[in-house]
Amino acid sequence: MDASTTPTGIEVSNKDQVLEISWEDGHTTVFPLYGLRKNCPCVMCRGGHGSMGDFEPEAFFEENPSRIEIRNLEQVGNHAIQITWGDGHNSGMYQWKTLRWLDPENHRPGDNEE
Ligand SMILES: [Zn+2]
C-alpha cells in the first residue's frame, strides 16, 4: 500500500466536530464532521450509480455547519472505515484512498488547480 493512503492513526472528536487521520507519509488530514457526512460515499447519498464519485468537498467549508456526531467507527478490511452517524446513517464505506483524496486541503475554495 501507498504511504499516502495508509493510516497510522485516527481520532474522532464529537466535541470539536472533527475526525483526524494521520497518514504514514507524515500528513494529517482534518475533516469537519458535517462535510464528511455530506460526502458519505454510499450509493444513496451520491444519488445512485449514475453519479457516483460526484462529491461535494465545498461542504467542508460551510460557515455554520450543522452539528453531527459520530456514534461508531469500524474498520472494514484494511481499506476502509464504516461510520455510524448520529442520524443513524451507516451505509457509507469511506475508503482510505477516498479520504485522502477528499482531504479539505485539496479542495480549498478559490483554488482551481487540481
Ligand atoms: Zn450515505
Short mmCIF file of N, CA, C and O and ligand atoms in Angstrom, two decimals:
data_model
loop_
_atom_site.label_atom_id
_atom_site.label_comp_id
_atom_site.label_asym_id
_atom_site.label_seq_id
_atom_site.Cartn_x
_atom_site.Cartn_y
_atom_site.Cartn_z
N MET A 1 0.84 -1.21 0.00
CA MET A 1 0.00 0.00 0.00
C MET A 1 0.86 1.26 0.00
O MET A 1 1.94 1.28 0.57
N ASP A 2 0.33 2.28 -0.60
CA ASP A 2 0.98 3.57 -0.70
C ASP A 2 0.98 4.25 0.69
O ASP A 2 -0.02 4.23 1.38
N ALA A 3 2.12 4.86 1.06
CA ALA A 3 2.20 5.52 2.37
C ALA A 3 1.18 6.64 2.51
O ALA A 3 0.69 6.92 3.60
N SER A 4 0.83 7.28 1.40
CA SER A 4 -0.10 8.41 1.47
C SER A 4 -1.53 7.96 1.70
O SER A 4 -2.40 8.76 2.04
N THR A 5 -1.82 6.67 1.50
CA THR A 5 -3.17 6.19 1.76
C THR A 5 -3.18 5.10 2.84
O THR A 5 -4.11 4.33 2.96
N THR A 6 -2.09 5.08 3.63
CA THR A 6 -2.01 4.14 4.75
C THR A 6 -2.13 4.93 6.05
O THR A 6 -1.27 5.74 6.37
N PRO A 7 -3.23 4.72 6.78
CA PRO A 7 -3.43 5.48 8.02
C PRO A 7 -2.57 4.92 9.15
O PRO A 7 -2.34 3.72 9.23
N THR A 8 -2.07 5.83 10.00
CA THR A 8 -1.33 5.37 11.17
C THR A 8 -2.11 5.69 12.44
O THR A 8 -1.79 5.20 13.50
N GLY A 9 -3.12 6.54 12.30
CA GLY A 9 -3.92 6.87 13.48
C GLY A 9 -5.19 7.58 13.07
O GLY A 9 -5.24 8.24 12.02
N ILE A 10 -6.21 7.40 13.88
CA ILE A 10 -7.47 8.07 13.58
C ILE A 10 -8.11 8.49 14.88
O ILE A 10 -8.09 7.74 15.86
N GLU A 11 -8.60 9.73 14.91
CA GLU A 11 -9.17 10.25 16.14
C GLU A 11 -10.47 10.98 15.83
O GLU A 11 -10.52 11.77 14.89
N VAL A 12 -11.47 10.73 16.65
CA VAL A 12 -12.75 11.39 16.47
C VAL A 12 -13.00 12.30 17.65
O VAL A 12 -12.80 11.90 18.80
N SER A 13 -13.40 13.53 17.40
CA SER A 13 -13.85 14.39 18.48
C SER A 13 -15.22 14.96 18.13
O SER A 13 -15.33 15.85 17.29
N ASN A 14 -16.25 14.42 18.75
CA ASN A 14 -17.59 14.95 18.53
C ASN A 14 -17.69 16.35 19.13
O ASN A 14 -18.43 17.19 18.63
N LYS A 15 -16.91 16.59 20.17
CA LYS A 15 -16.91 17.90 20.82
C LYS A 15 -16.39 18.96 19.86
O LYS A 15 -16.98 20.00 19.67
N ASP A 16 -15.26 18.67 19.24
CA ASP A 16 -14.66 19.63 18.30
C ASP A 16 -15.19 19.47 16.88
O ASP A 16 -14.79 20.20 15.98
N GLN A 17 -16.05 18.45 16.67
CA GLN A 17 -16.66 18.23 15.36
C GLN A 17 -15.63 17.94 14.26
O GLN A 17 -15.73 18.45 13.14
N VAL A 18 -14.64 17.16 14.62
CA VAL A 18 -13.64 16.78 13.62
C VAL A 18 -13.26 15.31 13.71
O VAL A 18 -13.37 14.68 14.76
N LEU A 19 -12.82 14.79 12.58
CA LEU A 19 -12.20 13.49 12.52
C LEU A 19 -10.82 13.71 11.91
O LEU A 19 -10.69 14.38 10.89
N GLU A 20 -9.82 13.21 12.62
CA GLU A 20 -8.44 13.45 12.23
C GLU A 20 -7.77 12.15 11.85
O GLU A 20 -7.84 11.18 12.59
N ILE A 21 -7.13 12.13 10.70
CA ILE A 21 -6.41 10.93 10.29
C ILE A 21 -4.94 11.27 10.06
O ILE A 21 -4.62 12.24 9.37
N SER A 22 -4.06 10.48 10.67
CA SER A 22 -2.63 10.62 10.39
C SER A 22 -2.25 9.56 9.38
O SER A 22 -2.71 8.42 9.46
N TRP A 23 -1.41 9.96 8.44
CA TRP A 23 -1.00 9.05 7.38
C TRP A 23 0.48 8.70 7.51
O TRP A 23 1.25 9.47 8.07
N GLU A 24 0.81 7.58 6.93
CA GLU A 24 2.18 7.08 7.03
C GLU A 24 3.22 8.03 6.41
O GLU A 24 4.37 8.03 6.79
N ASP A 25 2.78 8.83 5.45
CA ASP A 25 3.73 9.77 4.84
C ASP A 25 3.93 11.04 5.66
O ASP A 25 4.59 11.98 5.23
N GLY A 26 3.31 11.10 6.86
CA GLY A 26 3.52 12.23 7.75
C GLY A 26 2.42 13.29 7.69
O GLY A 26 2.38 14.18 8.53
N HIS A 27 1.55 13.18 6.72
CA HIS A 27 0.48 14.16 6.58
C HIS A 27 -0.64 13.88 7.58
O HIS A 27 -0.86 12.74 7.97
N THR A 28 -1.32 14.94 8.01
CA THR A 28 -2.51 14.76 8.84
C THR A 28 -3.68 15.44 8.16
O THR A 28 -3.57 16.57 7.69
N THR A 29 -4.79 14.74 8.07
CA THR A 29 -5.99 15.27 7.46
C THR A 29 -7.01 15.54 8.55
O THR A 29 -7.25 14.69 9.39
N VAL A 30 -7.61 16.73 8.52
CA VAL A 30 -8.64 17.07 9.49
C VAL A 30 -9.95 17.30 8.75
O VAL A 30 -10.06 18.19 7.92
N PHE A 31 -10.91 16.46 9.04
CA PHE A 31 -12.22 16.57 8.39
C PHE A 31 -13.25 17.16 9.35
O PHE A 31 -13.50 16.59 10.41
N PRO A 32 -13.88 18.28 8.97
CA PRO A 32 -15.06 18.70 9.73
C PRO A 32 -16.14 17.63 9.55
O PRO A 32 -16.37 17.17 8.42
N LEU A 33 -16.79 17.24 10.64
CA LEU A 33 -17.73 16.12 10.55
C LEU A 33 -18.88 16.39 9.59
O LEU A 33 -19.29 15.50 8.85
N TYR A 34 -19.39 17.61 9.60
CA TYR A 34 -20.51 17.92 8.71
C TYR A 34 -20.16 17.63 7.25
O TYR A 34 -20.92 17.01 6.52
N GLY A 35 -18.96 18.07 6.86
CA GLY A 35 -18.54 17.86 5.47
C GLY A 35 -18.36 16.39 5.16
O GLY A 35 -18.66 15.92 4.06
N LEU A 36 -17.85 15.67 6.13
CA LEU A 36 -17.63 14.24 5.93
C LEU A 36 -18.96 13.50 5.78
O LEU A 36 -19.11 12.61 4.94
N ARG A 37 -19.93 13.92 6.57
CA ARG A 37 -21.27 13.31 6.47
C ARG A 37 -21.87 13.64 5.10
O ARG A 37 -22.47 12.78 4.45
N LYS A 38 -21.72 14.88 4.66
CA LYS A 38 -22.21 15.33 3.37
C LYS A 38 -21.59 14.53 2.23
O LYS A 38 -22.20 14.32 1.19
N ASN A 39 -20.35 14.13 2.42
CA ASN A 39 -19.63 13.41 1.38
C ASN A 39 -19.66 11.90 1.59
O ASN A 39 -18.80 11.18 1.09
N CYS A 40 -20.65 11.43 2.33
CA CYS A 40 -20.81 10.00 2.50
C CYS A 40 -20.80 9.34 1.12
O CYS A 40 -21.54 9.75 0.23
N PRO A 41 -19.93 8.34 0.95
CA PRO A 41 -19.76 7.76 -0.39
C PRO A 41 -20.80 6.71 -0.76
O PRO A 41 -20.69 6.10 -1.83
N CYS A 42 -21.81 6.49 0.06
CA CYS A 42 -22.77 5.42 -0.27
C CYS A 42 -23.63 5.79 -1.47
O CYS A 42 -23.78 6.97 -1.82
N VAL A 43 -24.20 4.80 -2.09
CA VAL A 43 -24.98 4.99 -3.31
C VAL A 43 -26.15 5.95 -3.07
O VAL A 43 -26.44 6.82 -3.88
N MET A 44 -26.78 5.81 -1.91
CA MET A 44 -27.94 6.64 -1.61
C MET A 44 -27.55 8.12 -1.54
O MET A 44 -28.20 8.97 -2.12
N CYS A 45 -26.46 8.41 -0.84
CA CYS A 45 -26.04 9.81 -0.68
C CYS A 45 -25.46 10.38 -1.97
O CYS A 45 -25.52 11.58 -2.21
N ARG A 46 -24.89 9.52 -2.80
CA ARG A 46 -24.30 10.01 -4.04
C ARG A 46 -25.33 10.05 -5.18
O ARG A 46 -24.98 10.32 -6.31
N GLY A 47 -26.58 9.72 -4.85
CA GLY A 47 -27.65 9.87 -5.82
C GLY A 47 -27.69 8.80 -6.89
O GLY A 47 -28.07 9.05 -8.02
N GLY A 48 -27.28 7.60 -6.54
CA GLY A 48 -27.37 6.48 -7.49
C GLY A 48 -26.08 6.28 -8.25
O GLY A 48 -25.21 7.12 -8.24
N HIS A 49 -26.01 5.14 -8.90
CA HIS A 49 -24.76 4.75 -9.56
C HIS A 49 -24.32 5.74 -10.64
O HIS A 49 -23.14 5.91 -10.88
N GLY A 50 -25.31 6.37 -11.27
CA GLY A 50 -25.00 7.29 -12.36
C GLY A 50 -24.09 8.43 -11.95
O GLY A 50 -23.29 8.91 -12.74
N SER A 51 -24.21 8.85 -10.69
CA SER A 51 -23.41 10.00 -10.28
C SER A 51 -22.40 9.65 -9.19
O SER A 51 -21.96 10.50 -8.43
N MET A 52 -22.05 8.39 -9.07
CA MET A 52 -21.04 8.00 -8.09
C MET A 52 -19.77 8.81 -8.34
O MET A 52 -19.37 9.03 -9.47
N GLY A 53 -19.16 9.25 -7.27
CA GLY A 53 -17.92 10.00 -7.44
C GLY A 53 -18.16 11.50 -7.48
O GLY A 53 -17.24 12.28 -7.48
N ASP A 54 -19.44 11.88 -7.46
CA ASP A 54 -19.78 13.29 -7.52
C ASP A 54 -19.82 13.85 -6.09
O ASP A 54 -20.87 14.03 -5.51
N PHE A 55 -18.66 14.13 -5.55
CA PHE A 55 -18.57 14.56 -4.15
C PHE A 55 -18.78 16.07 -4.02
O PHE A 55 -18.81 16.79 -5.01
N GLU A 56 -18.97 16.51 -2.78
CA GLU A 56 -19.20 17.93 -2.52
C GLU A 56 -18.18 18.45 -1.50
O GLU A 56 -18.53 18.78 -0.37
N PRO A 57 -16.92 18.53 -1.91
CA PRO A 57 -15.89 18.97 -0.96
C PRO A 57 -16.17 20.37 -0.40
O PRO A 57 -15.66 20.71 0.67
N GLU A 58 -16.98 21.17 -1.10
CA GLU A 58 -17.27 22.52 -0.60
C GLU A 58 -17.98 22.46 0.76
O GLU A 58 -17.95 23.42 1.52
N ALA A 59 -18.61 21.31 1.06
CA ALA A 59 -19.31 21.17 2.34
C ALA A 59 -18.35 21.28 3.53
O ALA A 59 -18.75 21.60 4.63
N PHE A 60 -17.05 21.05 3.28
CA PHE A 60 -16.07 21.17 4.37
C PHE A 60 -15.89 22.63 4.80
O PHE A 60 -15.36 22.90 5.86
N PHE A 61 -16.31 23.55 3.96
CA PHE A 61 -16.05 24.96 4.23
C PHE A 61 -17.31 25.73 4.58
O PHE A 61 -17.33 26.95 4.61
N GLU A 62 -18.37 25.01 4.87
CA GLU A 62 -19.64 25.58 5.32
C GLU A 62 -19.36 26.49 6.53
O GLU A 62 -18.64 26.10 7.44
N GLU A 63 -19.95 27.68 6.52
CA GLU A 63 -19.63 28.62 7.61
C GLU A 63 -20.28 28.28 8.93
O GLU A 63 -19.68 28.43 9.99
N ASN A 64 -21.54 27.86 8.87
CA ASN A 64 -22.21 27.47 10.10
C ASN A 64 -22.77 26.06 9.96
O ASN A 64 -23.97 25.87 9.86
N PRO A 65 -21.87 25.10 9.94
CA PRO A 65 -22.32 23.73 9.68
C PRO A 65 -23.20 23.20 10.81
O PRO A 65 -23.01 23.55 11.96
N SER A 66 -24.18 22.39 10.42
CA SER A 66 -24.99 21.72 11.44
C SER A 66 -24.10 20.75 12.19
O SER A 66 -23.19 20.17 11.62
N ARG A 67 -24.40 20.58 13.46
CA ARG A 67 -23.63 19.61 14.24
C ARG A 67 -24.08 18.21 13.89
O ARG A 67 -25.25 17.94 13.72
N ILE A 68 -23.11 17.32 13.76
CA ILE A 68 -23.44 15.90 13.55
C ILE A 68 -22.39 15.11 14.31
O ILE A 68 -21.23 15.52 14.37
N GLU A 69 -22.81 14.02 14.93
CA GLU A 69 -21.85 13.26 15.71
C GLU A 69 -21.57 11.91 15.09
O GLU A 69 -22.39 11.38 14.35
N ILE A 70 -20.40 11.41 15.39
CA ILE A 70 -20.06 10.04 15.00
C ILE A 70 -20.38 9.14 16.19
O ILE A 70 -19.89 9.35 17.29
N ARG A 71 -21.25 8.18 15.96
CA ARG A 71 -21.68 7.28 17.04
C ARG A 71 -20.74 6.08 17.13
O ARG A 71 -20.46 5.55 18.17
N ASN A 72 -20.27 5.64 15.95
CA ASN A 72 -19.41 4.47 15.93
C ASN A 72 -18.57 4.49 14.66
O ASN A 72 -18.98 5.01 13.64
N LEU A 73 -17.38 3.91 14.78
CA LEU A 73 -16.49 3.88 13.63
C LEU A 73 -15.81 2.52 13.64
O LEU A 73 -15.27 2.08 14.65
N GLU A 74 -15.92 1.83 12.51
CA GLU A 74 -15.34 0.50 12.43
C GLU A 74 -14.47 0.37 11.21
O GLU A 74 -14.81 0.88 10.14
N GLN A 75 -13.39 -0.35 11.36
CA GLN A 75 -12.55 -0.59 10.20
C GLN A 75 -13.16 -1.72 9.37
O GLN A 75 -13.67 -2.70 9.90
N VAL A 76 -13.13 -1.56 8.05
CA VAL A 76 -13.65 -2.58 7.15
C VAL A 76 -12.47 -3.14 6.37
O VAL A 76 -11.87 -2.44 5.56
N GLY A 77 -12.13 -4.38 6.64
CA GLY A 77 -10.95 -4.95 5.99
C GLY A 77 -9.76 -4.05 6.28
O GLY A 77 -9.66 -3.48 7.36
N ASN A 78 -8.88 -3.87 5.31
CA ASN A 78 -7.78 -2.95 5.57
C ASN A 78 -7.82 -1.76 4.62
O ASN A 78 -6.86 -1.04 4.46
N HIS A 79 -8.99 -1.55 4.02
CA HIS A 79 -9.05 -0.49 3.01
C HIS A 79 -10.06 0.60 3.30
O HIS A 79 -10.12 1.59 2.59
N ALA A 80 -10.85 0.46 4.34
CA ALA A 80 -11.93 1.43 4.54
C ALA A 80 -12.39 1.49 5.99
O ALA A 80 -12.05 0.63 6.80
N ILE A 81 -13.15 2.54 6.31
CA ILE A 81 -13.85 2.61 7.59
C ILE A 81 -15.33 2.81 7.32
O ILE A 81 -15.72 3.40 6.32
N GLN A 82 -16.12 2.28 8.26
CA GLN A 82 -17.57 2.48 8.19
C GLN A 82 -17.96 3.34 9.38
O GLN A 82 -17.62 3.03 10.52
N ILE A 83 -18.63 4.44 9.09
CA ILE A 83 -19.01 5.39 10.13
C ILE A 83 -20.51 5.29 10.39
O ILE A 83 -21.30 5.28 9.47
N THR A 84 -20.86 5.18 11.68
CA THR A 84 -22.27 5.30 12.05
C THR A 84 -22.47 6.70 12.60
O THR A 84 -21.84 7.09 13.59
N TRP A 85 -23.30 7.46 11.93
CA TRP A 85 -23.53 8.86 12.29
C TRP A 85 -24.64 9.00 13.32
O TRP A 85 -25.47 8.10 13.48
N GLY A 86 -24.65 10.14 13.97
CA GLY A 86 -25.68 10.44 14.96
C GLY A 86 -27.09 10.37 14.40
O GLY A 86 -28.04 10.13 15.13
N ASP A 87 -27.23 10.56 13.08
CA ASP A 87 -28.57 10.47 12.48
C ASP A 87 -28.93 9.03 12.10
O ASP A 87 -29.95 8.77 11.48
N GLY A 88 -28.06 8.08 12.47
CA GLY A 88 -28.36 6.67 12.23
C GLY A 88 -27.82 6.13 10.92
O GLY A 88 -27.78 4.92 10.70
N HIS A 89 -27.38 7.02 10.05
CA HIS A 89 -26.90 6.58 8.74
C HIS A 89 -25.55 5.86 8.88
O HIS A 89 -24.67 6.33 9.56
N ASN A 90 -25.44 4.70 8.23
CA ASN A 90 -24.16 3.98 8.35
C ASN A 90 -23.82 3.15 7.13
O ASN A 90 -23.06 2.18 7.22
N SER A 91 -24.37 3.49 5.97
CA SER A 91 -24.09 2.64 4.81
C SER A 91 -22.88 3.10 4.01
O SER A 91 -22.54 2.49 3.00
N GLY A 92 -22.22 4.16 4.45
CA GLY A 92 -21.05 4.63 3.70
C GLY A 92 -19.77 3.94 4.12
O GLY A 92 -19.46 3.87 5.29
N MET A 93 -19.06 3.39 3.15
CA MET A 93 -17.72 2.85 3.41
C MET A 93 -16.72 3.89 2.89
O MET A 93 -16.62 4.10 1.67
N TYR A 94 -16.02 4.50 3.79
CA TYR A 94 -15.04 5.51 3.39
C TYR A 94 -13.70 4.82 3.17
O TYR A 94 -13.05 4.42 4.13
N GLN A 95 -13.32 4.69 1.92
CA GLN A 95 -12.03 4.06 1.64
C GLN A 95 -10.90 5.03 1.98
O GLN A 95 -11.04 6.23 1.82
N TRP A 96 -9.79 4.46 2.42
CA TRP A 96 -8.65 5.32 2.77
C TRP A 96 -8.26 6.21 1.60
O TRP A 96 -7.98 7.38 1.75
N LYS A 97 -8.26 5.64 0.41
CA LYS A 97 -7.84 6.46 -0.73
C LYS A 97 -8.84 7.57 -1.04
O LYS A 97 -8.46 8.65 -1.45
N THR A 98 -10.14 7.30 -0.77
CA THR A 98 -11.15 8.35 -0.96
C THR A 98 -10.95 9.45 0.07
O THR A 98 -11.02 10.63 -0.23
N LEU A 99 -10.68 9.03 1.32
CA LEU A 99 -10.49 10.01 2.39
C LEU A 99 -9.28 10.90 2.11
O LEU A 99 -9.31 12.10 2.32
N ARG A 100 -8.22 10.27 1.61
CA ARG A 100 -7.03 11.07 1.32
C ARG A 100 -7.31 12.05 0.19
O ARG A 100 -6.89 13.20 0.22
N TRP A 101 -8.08 11.59 -0.79
CA TRP A 101 -8.43 12.47 -1.90
C TRP A 101 -9.34 13.60 -1.44
O TRP A 101 -9.23 14.74 -1.87
N LEU A 102 -10.27 13.27 -0.51
CA LEU A 102 -11.24 14.25 -0.02
C LEU A 102 -10.62 15.31 0.89
O LEU A 102 -11.25 16.31 1.19
N ASP A 103 -9.41 15.08 1.35
CA ASP A 103 -8.73 16.00 2.27
C ASP A 103 -9.11 17.45 1.94
O ASP A 103 -8.85 17.93 0.85
N PRO A 104 -9.76 18.14 2.92
CA PRO A 104 -10.20 19.51 2.65
C PRO A 104 -9.09 20.41 2.10
O PRO A 104 -9.35 21.33 1.33
N GLU A 105 -7.86 20.13 2.48
CA GLU A 105 -6.73 20.92 1.96
C GLU A 105 -6.65 20.88 0.44
O GLU A 105 -6.09 21.78 -0.18
N ASN A 106 -7.15 19.81 -0.15
CA ASN A 106 -7.09 19.68 -1.61
C ASN A 106 -8.23 20.42 -2.30
O ASN A 106 -8.30 20.46 -3.52
N HIS A 107 -9.16 20.94 -1.50
CA HIS A 107 -10.38 21.48 -2.10
C HIS A 107 -10.73 22.87 -1.60
O HIS A 107 -11.89 23.22 -1.48
N ARG A 108 -9.70 23.63 -1.25
CA ARG A 108 -9.99 24.98 -0.76
C ARG A 108 -10.70 25.79 -1.82
O ARG A 108 -10.32 25.75 -2.99
N PRO A 109 -11.72 26.55 -1.39
CA PRO A 109 -12.45 27.37 -2.37
C PRO A 109 -11.48 28.37 -3.01
O PRO A 109 -10.60 28.89 -2.34
N GLY A 110 -11.66 28.59 -4.28
CA GLY A 110 -10.82 29.55 -4.98
C GLY A 110 -9.56 28.93 -5.51
O GLY A 110 -8.85 29.53 -6.32
N ASP A 111 -9.26 27.72 -5.09
CA ASP A 111 -8.08 27.02 -5.59
C ASP A 111 -8.54 26.07 -6.69
O ASP A 111 -9.04 25.00 -6.42
N ASN A 112 -8.38 26.49 -7.91
CA ASN A 112 -8.90 25.69 -9.01
C ASN A 112 -7.91 24.67 -9.55
O ASN A 112 -8.22 23.90 -10.43
N GLU A 113 -6.71 24.73 -9.02
CA GLU A 113 -5.72 23.76 -9.50
C GLU A 113 -5.99 22.41 -8.86
O GLU A 113 -6.13 22.31 -7.66
N GLU A 114 -6.03 21.40 -9.66
CA GLU A 114 -6.26 20.06 -9.14
C GLU A 114 -4.97 19.45 -8.65
O GLU A 114 -4.00 19.45 -9.32
ZN ZN B 1 -24.64 7.68 2.67
#
